[in-house]
mmCIF file of C-alpha atoms in Angstrom:
data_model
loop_
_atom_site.group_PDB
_atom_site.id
_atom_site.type_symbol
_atom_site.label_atom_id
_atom_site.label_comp_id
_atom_site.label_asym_id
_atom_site.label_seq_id
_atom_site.Cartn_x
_atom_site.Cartn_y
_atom_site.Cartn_z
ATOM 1 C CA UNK A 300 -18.733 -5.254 -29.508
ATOM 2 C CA UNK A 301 -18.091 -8.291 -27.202
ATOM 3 C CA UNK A 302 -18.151 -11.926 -28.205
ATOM 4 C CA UNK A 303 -20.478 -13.061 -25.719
ATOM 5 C CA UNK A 304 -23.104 -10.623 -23.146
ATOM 6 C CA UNK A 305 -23.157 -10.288 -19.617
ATOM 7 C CA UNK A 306 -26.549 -12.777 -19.885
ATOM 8 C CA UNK A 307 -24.719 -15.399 -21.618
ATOM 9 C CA UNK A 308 -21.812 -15.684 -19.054
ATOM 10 C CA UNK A 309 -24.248 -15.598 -16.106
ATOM 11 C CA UNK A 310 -26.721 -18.349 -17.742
ATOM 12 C CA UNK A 311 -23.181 -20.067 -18.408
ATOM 13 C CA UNK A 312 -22.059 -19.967 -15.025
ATOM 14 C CA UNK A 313 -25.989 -20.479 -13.508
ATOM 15 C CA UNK A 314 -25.427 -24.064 -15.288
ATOM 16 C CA UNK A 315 -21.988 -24.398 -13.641
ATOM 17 C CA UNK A 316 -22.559 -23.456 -10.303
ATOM 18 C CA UNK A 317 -23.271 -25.308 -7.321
ATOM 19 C CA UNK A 318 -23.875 -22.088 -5.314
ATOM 20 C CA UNK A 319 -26.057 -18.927 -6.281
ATOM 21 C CA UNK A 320 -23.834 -16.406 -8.554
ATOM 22 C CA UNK A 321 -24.821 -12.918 -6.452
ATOM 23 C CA UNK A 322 -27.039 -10.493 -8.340
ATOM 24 C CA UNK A 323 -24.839 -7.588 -8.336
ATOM 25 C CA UNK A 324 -21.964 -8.696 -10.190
ATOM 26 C CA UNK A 325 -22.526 -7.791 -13.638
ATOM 27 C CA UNK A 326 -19.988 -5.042 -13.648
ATOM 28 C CA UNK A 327 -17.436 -7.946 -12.788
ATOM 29 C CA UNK A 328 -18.413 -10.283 -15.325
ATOM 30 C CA UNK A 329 -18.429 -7.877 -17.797
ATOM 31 C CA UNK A 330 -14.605 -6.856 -17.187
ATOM 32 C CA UNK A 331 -14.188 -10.988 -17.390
ATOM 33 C CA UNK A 332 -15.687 -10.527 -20.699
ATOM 34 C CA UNK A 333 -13.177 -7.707 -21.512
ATOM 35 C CA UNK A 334 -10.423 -9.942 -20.170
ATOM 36 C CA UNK A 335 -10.791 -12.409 -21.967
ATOM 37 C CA UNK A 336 -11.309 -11.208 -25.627
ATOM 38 C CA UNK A 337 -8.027 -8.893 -24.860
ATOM 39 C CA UNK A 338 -6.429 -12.425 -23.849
ATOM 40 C CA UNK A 339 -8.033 -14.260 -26.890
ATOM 41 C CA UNK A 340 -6.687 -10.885 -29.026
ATOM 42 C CA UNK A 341 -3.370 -11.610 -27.380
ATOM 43 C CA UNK A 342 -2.975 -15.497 -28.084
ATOM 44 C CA UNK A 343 -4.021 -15.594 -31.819
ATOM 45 C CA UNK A 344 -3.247 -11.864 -33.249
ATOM 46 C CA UNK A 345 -6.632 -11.599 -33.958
ATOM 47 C CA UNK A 346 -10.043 -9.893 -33.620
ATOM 48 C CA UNK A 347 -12.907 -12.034 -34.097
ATOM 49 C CA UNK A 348 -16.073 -9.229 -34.518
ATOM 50 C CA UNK A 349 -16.635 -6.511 -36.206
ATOM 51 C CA UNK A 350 -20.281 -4.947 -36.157
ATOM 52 C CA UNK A 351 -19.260 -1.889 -38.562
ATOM 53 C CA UNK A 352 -17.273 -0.707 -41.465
ATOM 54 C CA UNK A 353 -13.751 1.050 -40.300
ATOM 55 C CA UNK A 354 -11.523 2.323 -42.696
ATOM 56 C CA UNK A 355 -7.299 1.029 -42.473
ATOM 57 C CA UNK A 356 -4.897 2.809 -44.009
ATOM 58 C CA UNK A 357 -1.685 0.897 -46.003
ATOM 59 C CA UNK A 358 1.605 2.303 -47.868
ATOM 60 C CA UNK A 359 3.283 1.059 -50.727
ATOM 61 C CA UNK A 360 5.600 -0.489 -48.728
ATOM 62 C CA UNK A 361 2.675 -3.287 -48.168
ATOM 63 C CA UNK A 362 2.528 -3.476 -51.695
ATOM 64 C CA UNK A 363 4.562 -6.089 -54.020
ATOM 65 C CA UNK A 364 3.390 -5.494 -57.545
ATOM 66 C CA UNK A 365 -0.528 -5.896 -58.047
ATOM 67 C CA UNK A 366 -0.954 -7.098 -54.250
ATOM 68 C CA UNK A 367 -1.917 -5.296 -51.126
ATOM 69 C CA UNK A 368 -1.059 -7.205 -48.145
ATOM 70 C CA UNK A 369 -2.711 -6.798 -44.642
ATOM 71 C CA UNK A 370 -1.804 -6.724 -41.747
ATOM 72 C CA UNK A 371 -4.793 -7.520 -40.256
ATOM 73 C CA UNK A 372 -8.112 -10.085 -41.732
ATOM 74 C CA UNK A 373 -10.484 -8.369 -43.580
ATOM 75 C CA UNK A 374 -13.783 -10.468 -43.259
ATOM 76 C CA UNK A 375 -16.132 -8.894 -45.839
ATOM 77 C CA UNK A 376 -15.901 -7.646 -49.771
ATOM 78 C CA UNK A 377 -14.390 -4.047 -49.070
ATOM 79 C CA UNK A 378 -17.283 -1.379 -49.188
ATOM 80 C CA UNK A 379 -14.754 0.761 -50.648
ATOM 81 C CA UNK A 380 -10.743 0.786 -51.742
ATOM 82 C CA UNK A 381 -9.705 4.087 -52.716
ATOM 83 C CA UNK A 382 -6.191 4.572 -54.595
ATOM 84 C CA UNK A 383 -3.292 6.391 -52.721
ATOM 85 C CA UNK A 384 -3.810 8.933 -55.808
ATOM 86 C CA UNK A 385 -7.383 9.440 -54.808
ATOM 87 C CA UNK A 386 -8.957 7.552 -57.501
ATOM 88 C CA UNK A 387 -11.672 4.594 -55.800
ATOM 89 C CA UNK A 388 -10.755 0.855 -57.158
ATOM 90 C CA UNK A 389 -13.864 -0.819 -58.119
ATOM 91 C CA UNK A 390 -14.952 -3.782 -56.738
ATOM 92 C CA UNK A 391 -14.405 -6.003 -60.121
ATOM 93 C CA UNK A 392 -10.917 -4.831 -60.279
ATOM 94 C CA UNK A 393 -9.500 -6.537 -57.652
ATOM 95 C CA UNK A 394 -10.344 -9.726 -56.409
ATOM 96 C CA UNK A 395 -9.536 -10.866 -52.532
ATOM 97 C CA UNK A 396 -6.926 -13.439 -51.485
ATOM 98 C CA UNK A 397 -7.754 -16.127 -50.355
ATOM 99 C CA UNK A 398 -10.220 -17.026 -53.259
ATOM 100 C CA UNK A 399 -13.776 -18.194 -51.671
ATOM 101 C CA UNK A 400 -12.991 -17.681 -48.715
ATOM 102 C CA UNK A 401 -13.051 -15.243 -45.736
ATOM 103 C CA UNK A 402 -10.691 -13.814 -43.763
ATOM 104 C CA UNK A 403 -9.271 -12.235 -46.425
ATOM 105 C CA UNK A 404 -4.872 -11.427 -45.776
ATOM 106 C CA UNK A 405 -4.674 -9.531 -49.210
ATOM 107 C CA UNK A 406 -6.176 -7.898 -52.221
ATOM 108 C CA UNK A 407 -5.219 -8.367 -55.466
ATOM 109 C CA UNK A 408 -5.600 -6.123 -58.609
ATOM 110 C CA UNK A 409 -6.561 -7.947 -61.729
ATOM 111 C CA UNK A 410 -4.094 -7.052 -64.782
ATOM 112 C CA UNK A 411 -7.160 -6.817 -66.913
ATOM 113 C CA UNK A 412 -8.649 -3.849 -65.169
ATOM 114 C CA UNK A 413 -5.445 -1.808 -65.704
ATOM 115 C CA UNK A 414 -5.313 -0.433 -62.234
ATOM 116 C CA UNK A 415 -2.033 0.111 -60.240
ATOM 117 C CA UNK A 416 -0.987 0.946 -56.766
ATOM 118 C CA UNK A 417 -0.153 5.030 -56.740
ATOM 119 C CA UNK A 418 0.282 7.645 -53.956
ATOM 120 C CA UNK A 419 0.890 7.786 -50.837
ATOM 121 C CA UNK A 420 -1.847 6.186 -48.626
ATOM 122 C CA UNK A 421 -4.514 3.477 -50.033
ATOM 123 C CA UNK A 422 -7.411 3.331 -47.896
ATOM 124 C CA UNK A 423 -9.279 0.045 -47.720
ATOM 125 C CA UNK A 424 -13.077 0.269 -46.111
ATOM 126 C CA UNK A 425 -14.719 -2.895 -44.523
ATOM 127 C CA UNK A 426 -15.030 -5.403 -41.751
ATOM 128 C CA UNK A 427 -11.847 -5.663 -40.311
ATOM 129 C CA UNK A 428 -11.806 -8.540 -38.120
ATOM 130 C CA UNK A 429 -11.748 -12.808 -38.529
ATOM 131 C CA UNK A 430 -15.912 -12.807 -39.125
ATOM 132 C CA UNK A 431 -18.907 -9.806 -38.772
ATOM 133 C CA UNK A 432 -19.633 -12.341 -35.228
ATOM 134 C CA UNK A 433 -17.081 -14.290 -33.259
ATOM 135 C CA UNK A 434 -17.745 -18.256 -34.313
ATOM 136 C CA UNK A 435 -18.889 -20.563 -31.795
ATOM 137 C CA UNK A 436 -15.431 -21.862 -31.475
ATOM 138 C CA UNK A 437 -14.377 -18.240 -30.039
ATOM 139 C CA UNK A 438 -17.833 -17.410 -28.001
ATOM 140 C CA UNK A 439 -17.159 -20.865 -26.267
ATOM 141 C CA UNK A 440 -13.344 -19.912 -25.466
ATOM 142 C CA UNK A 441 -14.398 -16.662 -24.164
ATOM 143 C CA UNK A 442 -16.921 -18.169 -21.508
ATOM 144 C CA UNK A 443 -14.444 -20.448 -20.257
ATOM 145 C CA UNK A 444 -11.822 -17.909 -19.797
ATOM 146 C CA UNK A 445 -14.277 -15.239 -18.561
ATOM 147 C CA UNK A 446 -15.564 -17.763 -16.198
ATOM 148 C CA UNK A 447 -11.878 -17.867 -15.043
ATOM 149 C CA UNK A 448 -10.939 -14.051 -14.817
ATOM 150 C CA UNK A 449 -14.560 -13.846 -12.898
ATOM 151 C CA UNK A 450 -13.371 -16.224 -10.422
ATOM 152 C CA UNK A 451 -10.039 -14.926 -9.856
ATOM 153 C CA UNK A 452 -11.179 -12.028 -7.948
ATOM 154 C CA UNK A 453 -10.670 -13.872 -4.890
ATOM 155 C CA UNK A 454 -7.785 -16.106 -5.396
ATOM 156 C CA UNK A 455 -4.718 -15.475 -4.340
ATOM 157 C CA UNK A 456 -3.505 -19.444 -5.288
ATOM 158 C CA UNK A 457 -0.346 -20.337 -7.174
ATOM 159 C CA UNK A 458 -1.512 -24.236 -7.512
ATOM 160 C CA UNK A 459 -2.637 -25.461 -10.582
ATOM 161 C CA UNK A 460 -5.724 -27.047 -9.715
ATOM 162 C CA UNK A 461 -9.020 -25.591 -8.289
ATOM 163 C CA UNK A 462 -9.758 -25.734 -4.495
ATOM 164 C CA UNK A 463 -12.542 -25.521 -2.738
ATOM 165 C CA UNK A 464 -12.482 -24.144 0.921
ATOM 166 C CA UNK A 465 -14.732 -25.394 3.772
ATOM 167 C CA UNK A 466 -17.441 -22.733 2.890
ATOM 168 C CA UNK A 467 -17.880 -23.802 -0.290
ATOM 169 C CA UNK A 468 -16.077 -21.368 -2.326
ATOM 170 C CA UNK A 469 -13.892 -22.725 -5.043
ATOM 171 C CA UNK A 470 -10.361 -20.612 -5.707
ATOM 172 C CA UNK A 471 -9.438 -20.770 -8.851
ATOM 173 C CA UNK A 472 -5.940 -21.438 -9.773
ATOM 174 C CA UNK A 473 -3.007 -19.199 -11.274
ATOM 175 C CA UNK A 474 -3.437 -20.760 -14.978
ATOM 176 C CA UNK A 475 -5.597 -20.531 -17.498
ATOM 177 C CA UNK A 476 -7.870 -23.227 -18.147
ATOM 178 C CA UNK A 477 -5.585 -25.640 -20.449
ATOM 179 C CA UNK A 478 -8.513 -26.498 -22.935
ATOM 180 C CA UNK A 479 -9.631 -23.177 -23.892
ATOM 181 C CA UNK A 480 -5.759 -22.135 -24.781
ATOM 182 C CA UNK A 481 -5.195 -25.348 -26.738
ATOM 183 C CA UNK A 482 -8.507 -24.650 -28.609
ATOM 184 C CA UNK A 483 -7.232 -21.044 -28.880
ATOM 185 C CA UNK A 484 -4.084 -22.512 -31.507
ATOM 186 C CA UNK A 485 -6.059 -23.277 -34.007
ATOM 187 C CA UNK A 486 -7.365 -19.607 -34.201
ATOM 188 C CA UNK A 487 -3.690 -18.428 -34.416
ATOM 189 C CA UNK A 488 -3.145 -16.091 -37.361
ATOM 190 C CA UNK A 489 -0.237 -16.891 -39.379
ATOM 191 C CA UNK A 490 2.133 -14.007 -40.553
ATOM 192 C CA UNK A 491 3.012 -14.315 -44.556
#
């Protein structure tokens, strides 16, 4: 799973470049890829893609009465909530909070079903990230900041502007690019 592909940060950085990006460095953009979705991860307390089911497990103590909270977004309809007593929750039991739409922070059982939270551990199945693929907004982000951790393999700067030495080579400074991190707030997840 990774927001963007080697490919798309090497076309990105083709269209950037006044200098030929060399051939061999997909190995290093790649780890700039990794960088920056841990950084992204870091900044808004969230993951943005998830490409298959995983199953989280959640106590009573994230109960309060009919309502399971997460700690985490849940971006799809569960595929499956089972009760801590072993007993699965059907899907038109419970309805996801918030209403319409997606993340989801919580998951609600409807009085009419007459299901309640029991046992020890309640296991919720699904996606359990922001979306099933990083929005634009986030795939944009994470080219400009892997464009950044790919070009600060060779600087060793602590100004906070670019350079660009008398070979050509730009050294990228000590700070992240300012845009992408304001963008980044909006993607924040807030705690309940």
């Amino acid at each position: 799973m990774a927001y963007i592909t080697v490919a798309d940060l090497r076309l990105y950085l083709r269209a950037n470049a006044q200098t030929p990006l060399p051939s061999g460095d997909d190995d290093l953009l790649a780890v700039a890829i990794t960088d920056a979705m841990a950084f992204i991860a870091d900044h808004t307390g969230r993951v943005f893609e998830a490409t298959a089911d995983t199953t989280r497990l959640f106590t009573l103590d994230d109960v309060l009465g009919a309502k399971l909270t997460f700690d985490t977004d849940l971006a799809t309809t569960p595929t499956e909530v089972l009760n801590g007593d072993g007993g699965s929750i059907p899907a038109n039991a419970y309805r996801l909070e918030p209403l319409n739409h997606r993340p989801a922070y919580a998951l609600l059982l409807k009085a009419s079903h007459g299901y309640a939270w029991a046992g020890e551990e309640i296991q919720v199945t699904g996606r359990w990230a922001y979306s099933v693929e990083a929005p634009a907004g986030i795939q944009r982000i994470c080219k400009r900041l892997a464009v950044y951790f790919y070009r600060q393999r060779g600087t060793n700067t602590d100004l906070d502007r670019p350079i660009m030495t008398a070979d050509g080579t730009i050294l990228t400074p000590a700070r992240i690019p300012m845009d992408a991190a304001d963008e980044l707030r909006i993607f924040r997840r807030r705690t309940l």
